[in-house]
mmCIF file of C-alpha atoms in Angstrom:
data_model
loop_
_atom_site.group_PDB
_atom_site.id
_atom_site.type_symbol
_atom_site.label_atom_id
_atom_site.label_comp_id
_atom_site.label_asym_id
_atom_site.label_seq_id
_atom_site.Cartn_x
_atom_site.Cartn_y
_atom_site.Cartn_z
ATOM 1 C CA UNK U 1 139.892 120.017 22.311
ATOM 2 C CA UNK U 2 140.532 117.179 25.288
ATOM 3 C CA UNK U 3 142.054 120.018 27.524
ATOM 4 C CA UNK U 4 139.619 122.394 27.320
ATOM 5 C CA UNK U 5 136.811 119.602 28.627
ATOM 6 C CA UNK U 6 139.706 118.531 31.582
ATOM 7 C CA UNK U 7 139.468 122.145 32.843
ATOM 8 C CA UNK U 8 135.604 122.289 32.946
ATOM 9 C CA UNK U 9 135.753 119.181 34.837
ATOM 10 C CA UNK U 10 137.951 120.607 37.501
ATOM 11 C CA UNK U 11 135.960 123.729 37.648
ATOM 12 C CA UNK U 12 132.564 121.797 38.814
ATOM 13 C CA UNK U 13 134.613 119.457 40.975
ATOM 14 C CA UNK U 14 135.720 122.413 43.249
ATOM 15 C CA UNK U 15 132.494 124.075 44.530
ATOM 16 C CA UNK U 16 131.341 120.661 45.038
ATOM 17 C CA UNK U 17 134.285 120.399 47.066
ATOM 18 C CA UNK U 18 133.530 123.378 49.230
ATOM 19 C CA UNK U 19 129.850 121.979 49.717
ATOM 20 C CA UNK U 20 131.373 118.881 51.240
ATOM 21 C CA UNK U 21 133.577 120.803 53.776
ATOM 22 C CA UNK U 22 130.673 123.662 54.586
ATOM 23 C CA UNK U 23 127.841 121.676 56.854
ATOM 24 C CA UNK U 24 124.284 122.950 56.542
ATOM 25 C CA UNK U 25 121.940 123.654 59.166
ATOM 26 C CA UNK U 26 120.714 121.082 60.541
ATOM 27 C CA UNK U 27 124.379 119.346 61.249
ATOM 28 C CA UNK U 28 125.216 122.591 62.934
ATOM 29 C CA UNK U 29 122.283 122.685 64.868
ATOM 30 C CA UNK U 30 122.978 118.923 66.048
ATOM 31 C CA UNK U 31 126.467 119.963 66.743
ATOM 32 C CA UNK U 32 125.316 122.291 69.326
ATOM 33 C CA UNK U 33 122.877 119.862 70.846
ATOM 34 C CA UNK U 34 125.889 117.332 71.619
ATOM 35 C CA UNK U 35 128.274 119.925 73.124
ATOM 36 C CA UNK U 36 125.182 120.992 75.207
ATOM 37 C CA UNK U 37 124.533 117.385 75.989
ATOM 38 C CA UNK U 38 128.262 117.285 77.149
ATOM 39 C CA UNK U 39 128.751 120.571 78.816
ATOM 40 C CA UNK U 40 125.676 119.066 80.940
ATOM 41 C CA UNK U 41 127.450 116.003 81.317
ATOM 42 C CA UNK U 42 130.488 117.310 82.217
ATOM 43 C CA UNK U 43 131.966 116.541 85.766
ATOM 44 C CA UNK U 44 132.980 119.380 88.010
ATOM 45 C CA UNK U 45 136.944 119.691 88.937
ATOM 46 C CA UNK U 46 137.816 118.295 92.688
ATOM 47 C CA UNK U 47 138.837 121.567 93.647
ATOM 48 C CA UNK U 48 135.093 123.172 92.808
ATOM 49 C CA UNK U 49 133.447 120.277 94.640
ATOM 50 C CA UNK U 50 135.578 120.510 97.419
ATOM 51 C CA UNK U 51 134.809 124.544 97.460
ATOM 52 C CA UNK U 52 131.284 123.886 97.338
ATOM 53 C CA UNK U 53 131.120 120.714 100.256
ATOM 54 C CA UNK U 54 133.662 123.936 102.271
ATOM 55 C CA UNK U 55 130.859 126.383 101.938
ATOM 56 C CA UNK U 56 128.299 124.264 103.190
ATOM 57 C CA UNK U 57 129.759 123.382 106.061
ATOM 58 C CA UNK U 58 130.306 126.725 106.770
ATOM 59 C CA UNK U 59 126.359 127.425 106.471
ATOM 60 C CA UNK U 60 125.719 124.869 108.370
ATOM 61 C CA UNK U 61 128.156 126.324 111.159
ATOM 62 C CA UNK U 62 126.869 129.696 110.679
ATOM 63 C CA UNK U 63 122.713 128.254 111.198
ATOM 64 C CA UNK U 64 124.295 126.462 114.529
ATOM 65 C CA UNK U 65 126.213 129.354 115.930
ATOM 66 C CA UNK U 66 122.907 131.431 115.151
ATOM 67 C CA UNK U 67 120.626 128.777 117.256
ATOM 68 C CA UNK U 68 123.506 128.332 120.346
ATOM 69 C CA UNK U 69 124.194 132.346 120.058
ATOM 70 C CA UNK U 70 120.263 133.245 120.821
ATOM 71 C CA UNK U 71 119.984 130.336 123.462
ATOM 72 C CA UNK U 72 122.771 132.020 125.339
ATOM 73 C CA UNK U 73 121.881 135.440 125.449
ATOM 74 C CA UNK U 74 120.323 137.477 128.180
ATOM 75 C CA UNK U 75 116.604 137.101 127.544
ATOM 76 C CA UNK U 76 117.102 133.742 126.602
ATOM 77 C CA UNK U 77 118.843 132.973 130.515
ATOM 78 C CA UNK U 78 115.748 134.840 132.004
ATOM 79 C CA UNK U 79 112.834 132.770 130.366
ATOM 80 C CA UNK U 80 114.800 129.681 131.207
ATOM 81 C CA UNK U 81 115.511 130.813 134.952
ATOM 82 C CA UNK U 82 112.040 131.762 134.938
ATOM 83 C CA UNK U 83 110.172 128.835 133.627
ATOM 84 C CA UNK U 84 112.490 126.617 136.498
ATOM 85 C CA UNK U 85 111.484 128.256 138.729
ATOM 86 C CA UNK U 86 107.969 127.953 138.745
ATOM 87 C CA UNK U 87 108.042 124.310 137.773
ATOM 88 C CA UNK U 88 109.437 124.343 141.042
ATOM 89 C CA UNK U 89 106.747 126.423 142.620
ATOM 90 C CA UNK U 90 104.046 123.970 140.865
ATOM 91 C CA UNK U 91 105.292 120.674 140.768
ATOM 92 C CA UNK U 92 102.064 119.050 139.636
ATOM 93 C CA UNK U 93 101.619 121.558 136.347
ATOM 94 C CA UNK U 94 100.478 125.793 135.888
ATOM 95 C CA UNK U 95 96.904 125.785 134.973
ATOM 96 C CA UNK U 96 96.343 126.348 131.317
ATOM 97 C CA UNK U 97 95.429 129.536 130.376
ATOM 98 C CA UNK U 98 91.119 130.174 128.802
ATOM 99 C CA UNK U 99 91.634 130.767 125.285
ATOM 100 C CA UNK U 100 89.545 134.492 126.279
ATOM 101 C CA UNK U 101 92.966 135.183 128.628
ATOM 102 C CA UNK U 102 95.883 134.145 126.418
ATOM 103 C CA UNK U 103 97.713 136.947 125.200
ATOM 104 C CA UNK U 104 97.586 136.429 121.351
ATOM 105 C CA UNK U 105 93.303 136.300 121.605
ATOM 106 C CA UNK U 106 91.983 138.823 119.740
ATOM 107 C CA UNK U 107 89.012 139.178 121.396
ATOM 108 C CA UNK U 108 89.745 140.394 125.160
ATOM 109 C CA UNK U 109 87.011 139.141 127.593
ATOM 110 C CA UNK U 110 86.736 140.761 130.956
ATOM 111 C CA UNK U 111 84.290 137.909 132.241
ATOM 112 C CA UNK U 112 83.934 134.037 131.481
ATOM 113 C CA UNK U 113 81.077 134.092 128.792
ATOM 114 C CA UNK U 114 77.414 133.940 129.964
ATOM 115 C CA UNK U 115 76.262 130.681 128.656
ATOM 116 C CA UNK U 116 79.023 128.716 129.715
ATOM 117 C CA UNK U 117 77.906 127.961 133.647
ATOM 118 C CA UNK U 118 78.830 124.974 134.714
ATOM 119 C CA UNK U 119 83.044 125.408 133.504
ATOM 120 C CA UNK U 120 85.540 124.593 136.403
ATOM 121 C CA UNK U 121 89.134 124.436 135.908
ATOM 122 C CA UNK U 122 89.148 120.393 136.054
ATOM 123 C CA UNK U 123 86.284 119.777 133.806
ATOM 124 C CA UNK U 124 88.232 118.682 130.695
ATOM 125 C CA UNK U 125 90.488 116.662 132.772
ATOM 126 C CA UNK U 126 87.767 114.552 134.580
ATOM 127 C CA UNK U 127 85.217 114.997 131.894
ATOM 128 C CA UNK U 128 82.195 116.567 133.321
ATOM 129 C CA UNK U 129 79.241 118.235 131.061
ATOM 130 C CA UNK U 130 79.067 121.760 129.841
ATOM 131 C CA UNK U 131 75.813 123.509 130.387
ATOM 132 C CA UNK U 132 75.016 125.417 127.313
ATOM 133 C CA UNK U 133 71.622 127.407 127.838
ATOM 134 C CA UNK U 134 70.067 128.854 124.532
ATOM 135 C CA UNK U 135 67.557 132.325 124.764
ATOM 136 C CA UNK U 136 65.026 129.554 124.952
ATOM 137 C CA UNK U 137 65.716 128.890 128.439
ATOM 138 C CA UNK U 138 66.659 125.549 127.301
ATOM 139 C CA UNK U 139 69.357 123.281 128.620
ATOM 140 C CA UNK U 140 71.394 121.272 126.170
ATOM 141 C CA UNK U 141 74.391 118.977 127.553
ATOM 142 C CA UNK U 142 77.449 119.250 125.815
ATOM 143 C CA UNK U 143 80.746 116.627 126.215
ATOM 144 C CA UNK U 144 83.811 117.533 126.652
ATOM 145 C CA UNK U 145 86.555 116.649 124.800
ATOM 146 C CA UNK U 146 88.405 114.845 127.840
ATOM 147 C CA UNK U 147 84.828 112.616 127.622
ATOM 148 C CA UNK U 148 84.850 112.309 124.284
ATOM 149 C CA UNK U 149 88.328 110.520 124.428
ATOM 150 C CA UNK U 150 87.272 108.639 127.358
ATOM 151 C CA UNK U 151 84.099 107.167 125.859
ATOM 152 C CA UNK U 152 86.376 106.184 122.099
ATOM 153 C CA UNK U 153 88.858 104.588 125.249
ATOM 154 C CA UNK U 154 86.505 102.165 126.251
ATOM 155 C CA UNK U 155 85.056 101.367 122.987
ATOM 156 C CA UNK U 156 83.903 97.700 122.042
ATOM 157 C CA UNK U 157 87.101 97.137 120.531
ATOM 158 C CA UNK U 158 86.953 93.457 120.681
ATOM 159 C CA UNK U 159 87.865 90.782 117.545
ATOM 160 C CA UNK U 160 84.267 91.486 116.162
ATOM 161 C CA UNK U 161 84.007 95.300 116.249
ATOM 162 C CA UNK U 162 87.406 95.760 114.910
ATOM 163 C CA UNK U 163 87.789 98.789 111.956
ATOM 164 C CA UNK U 164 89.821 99.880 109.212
ATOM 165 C CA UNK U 165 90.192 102.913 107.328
ATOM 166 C CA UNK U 166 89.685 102.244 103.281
ATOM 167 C CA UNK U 167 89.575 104.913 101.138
ATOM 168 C CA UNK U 168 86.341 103.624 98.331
ATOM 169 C CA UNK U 169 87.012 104.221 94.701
ATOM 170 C CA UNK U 170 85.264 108.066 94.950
ATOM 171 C CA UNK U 171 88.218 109.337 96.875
ATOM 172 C CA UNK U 172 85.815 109.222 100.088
ATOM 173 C CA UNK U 173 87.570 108.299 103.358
ATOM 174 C CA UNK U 174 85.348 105.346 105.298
ATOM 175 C CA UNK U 175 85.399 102.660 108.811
ATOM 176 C CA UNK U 176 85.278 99.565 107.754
ATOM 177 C CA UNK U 177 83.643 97.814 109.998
ATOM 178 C CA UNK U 178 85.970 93.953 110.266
ATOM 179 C CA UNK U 179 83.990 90.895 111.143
ATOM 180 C CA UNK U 180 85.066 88.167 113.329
ATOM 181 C CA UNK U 181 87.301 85.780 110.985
ATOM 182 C CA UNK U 182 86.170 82.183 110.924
ATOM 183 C CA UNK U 183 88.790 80.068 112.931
ATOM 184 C CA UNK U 184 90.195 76.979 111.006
ATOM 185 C CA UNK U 185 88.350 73.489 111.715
ATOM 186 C CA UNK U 186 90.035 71.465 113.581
ATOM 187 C CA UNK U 187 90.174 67.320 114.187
ATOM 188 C CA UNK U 188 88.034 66.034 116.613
ATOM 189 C CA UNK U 189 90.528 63.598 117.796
ATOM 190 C CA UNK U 190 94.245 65.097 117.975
ATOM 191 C CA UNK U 191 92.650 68.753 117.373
ATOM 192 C CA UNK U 192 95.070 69.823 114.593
ATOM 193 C CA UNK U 193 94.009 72.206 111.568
ATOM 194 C CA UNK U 194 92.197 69.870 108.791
ATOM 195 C CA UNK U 195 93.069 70.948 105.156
ATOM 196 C CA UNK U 196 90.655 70.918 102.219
ATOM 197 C CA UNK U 197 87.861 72.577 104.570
ATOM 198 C CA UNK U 198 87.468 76.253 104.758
ATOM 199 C CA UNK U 199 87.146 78.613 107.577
ATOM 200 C CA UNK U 200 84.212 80.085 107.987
ATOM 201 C CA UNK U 201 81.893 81.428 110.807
ATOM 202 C CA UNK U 202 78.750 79.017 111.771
ATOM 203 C CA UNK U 203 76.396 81.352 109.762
ATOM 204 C CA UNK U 204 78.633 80.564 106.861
ATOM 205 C CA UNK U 205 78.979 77.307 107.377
ATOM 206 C CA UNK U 206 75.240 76.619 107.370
ATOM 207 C CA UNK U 207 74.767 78.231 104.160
ATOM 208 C CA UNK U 208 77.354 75.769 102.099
ATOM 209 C CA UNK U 209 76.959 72.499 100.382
ATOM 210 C CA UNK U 210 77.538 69.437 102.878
ATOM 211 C CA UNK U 211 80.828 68.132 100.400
ATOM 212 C CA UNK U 212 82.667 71.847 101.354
ATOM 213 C CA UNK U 213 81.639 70.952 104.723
ATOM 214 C CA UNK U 214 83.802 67.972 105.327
ATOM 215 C CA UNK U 215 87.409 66.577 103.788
ATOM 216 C CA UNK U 216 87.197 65.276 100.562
ATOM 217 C CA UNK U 217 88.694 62.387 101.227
ATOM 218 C CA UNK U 218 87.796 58.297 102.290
ATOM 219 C CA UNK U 219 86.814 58.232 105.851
ATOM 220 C CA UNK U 220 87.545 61.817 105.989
ATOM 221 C CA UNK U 221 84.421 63.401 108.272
ATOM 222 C CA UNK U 222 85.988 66.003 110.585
ATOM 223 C CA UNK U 223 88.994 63.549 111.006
ATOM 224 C CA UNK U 224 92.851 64.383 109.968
ATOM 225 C CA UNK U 225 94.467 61.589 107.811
ATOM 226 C CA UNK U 226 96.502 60.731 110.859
ATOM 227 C CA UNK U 227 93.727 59.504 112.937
ATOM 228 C CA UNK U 228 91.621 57.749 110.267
ATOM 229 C CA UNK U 229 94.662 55.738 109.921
ATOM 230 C CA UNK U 230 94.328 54.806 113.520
ATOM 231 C CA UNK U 231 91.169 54.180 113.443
ATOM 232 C CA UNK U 232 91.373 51.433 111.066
ATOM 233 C CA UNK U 233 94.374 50.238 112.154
ATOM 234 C CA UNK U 234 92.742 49.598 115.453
ATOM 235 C CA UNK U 235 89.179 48.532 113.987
ATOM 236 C CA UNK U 236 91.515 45.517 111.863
ATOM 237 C CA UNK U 237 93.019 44.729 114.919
ATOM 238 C CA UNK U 238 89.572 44.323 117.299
ATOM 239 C CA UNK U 239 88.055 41.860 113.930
ATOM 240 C CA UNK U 240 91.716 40.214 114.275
ATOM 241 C CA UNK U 241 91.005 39.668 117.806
ATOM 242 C CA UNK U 242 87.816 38.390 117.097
ATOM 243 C CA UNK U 243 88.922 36.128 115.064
ATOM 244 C CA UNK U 244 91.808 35.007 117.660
ATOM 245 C CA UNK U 245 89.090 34.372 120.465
ATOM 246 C CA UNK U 246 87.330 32.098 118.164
ATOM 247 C CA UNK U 247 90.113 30.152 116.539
ATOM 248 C CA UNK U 248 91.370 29.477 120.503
ATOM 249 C CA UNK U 249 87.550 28.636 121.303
ATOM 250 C CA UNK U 250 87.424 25.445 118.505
ATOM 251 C CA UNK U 251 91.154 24.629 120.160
ATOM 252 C CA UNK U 252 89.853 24.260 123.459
ATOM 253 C CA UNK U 253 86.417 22.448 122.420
ATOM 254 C CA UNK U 254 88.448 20.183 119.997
ATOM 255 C CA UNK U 255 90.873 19.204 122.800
ATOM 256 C CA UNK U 256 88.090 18.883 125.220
ATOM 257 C CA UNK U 257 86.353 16.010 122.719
ATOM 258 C CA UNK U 258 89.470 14.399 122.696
#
């Protein structure tokens, strides 16, 4: 009877055996995750990398062969020997070409346009007007762009009209117009910066309370420590003077009794 339980025993212990060694699904699929994770990770050889650093150094030999190849050619020698020579012809620069005669315009214009009158070839360099005239007979003045940048040249661009570009909290792009900064007080005496007061412009200043307007401090005014010192130091030494003049007084008038 005790064997025949023994054998059962050993019959359940096996499959649960085999369940141990077989792993289920989700182990598998973890075990491909990490040997993805270190195929990823994995470093090249030094012979790959060095294959791969060789051919791109070759492409980059090949692109610069290409470039020097197609400077050097025929056509290339001609437009070179061409464009020398007439910056030798016109040392002072070719006159730019009317956007109605370059070659790539579209529209081919046998004529300068009617309502443009008043167009010479050195009006965008010295900045005349253009004449526009509407079916209106009507004359409007229009700059040029040679003015336009002459006029933002000489712009008020002193310490109060300086600007800024900000960008406000909409995304919108605006000048901000910078006001003249208020310039630090300074001491009336020795004419170095005084600390405790702030700097502000005279508008400013006549708009704040009289303690921001002066140090916060005993005998402090518009005064630096420094000289407040020497000004009592020298207003004890006039009332010890004083004093001297009169003690020396009563000697002399006491002698002179005597």
């Amino acid at each position: 009877m005790s064997q025949q339980p023994a054998a059962q025993n050993q019959a359940q212990q096996a499959p649960d055996a085999a369940r141990q060694d077989g792993w289920d699904e989700a182990r598998l699929e973890e075990a491909m995750k990490r040997l993805k994770l270190l195929h990823i990770k994995a470093l090249a050889s030094a012979d790959a990398m060095f294959a791969a650093f060789m051919d791109s150094v070759n492409e980059a030999q090949a692109s610069i062969k290409e470039v020097t190849d197609l400077m050097r050619d025929d056509f290339s020698s001609e437009v070179f020997a061409q464009a020398k020579k007439r910056r030798e012809e016109e040392p002072t620069g070719i006159e730019p070409w009317r956007y109605y005669d370059h070659p790539d315009c579209s529209v081919k214009i046998t004529s300068p346009p009617k309502w443009l009158t008043n167009e010479s070839p050195t009006a965008a360099v010295t900045g005349e007007f253009f004449i526009l005239k509407s079916s209106k007979s009507s004359v409007e003045l229009l700059f040029s762009p040679a003015a336009v940048t002459d006029n933002l040249s000489r712009s008020y661009n002193t310490t109060s009209n300086r600007t800024r570009v900000i960008k406000t909290p909409g995304g919108d792009i605006r000048l901000l117009h910078i006001k003249k900064r208020g310039t630090v007080p300074k001491c009336g005496d020795c004419g170095s910066k005084l600390s405790g007061i702030p700097a502000l412009r005279p508008r400013e200043y006549s708009q704040i309370s009289k303690p921001k307007k002066t140090v916060q401090r005993a005998y402090g005014g518009s005064r630096c420590g420094g000289c407040v010192r020497d000004r009592i130091v020298r207003a004890f030494l006039i009332e010890e003077q004083k004093i001297v003049k009169k003690v020396l007084k009563e000697q002399e008038q006491s002698q002179k009794k005597k």
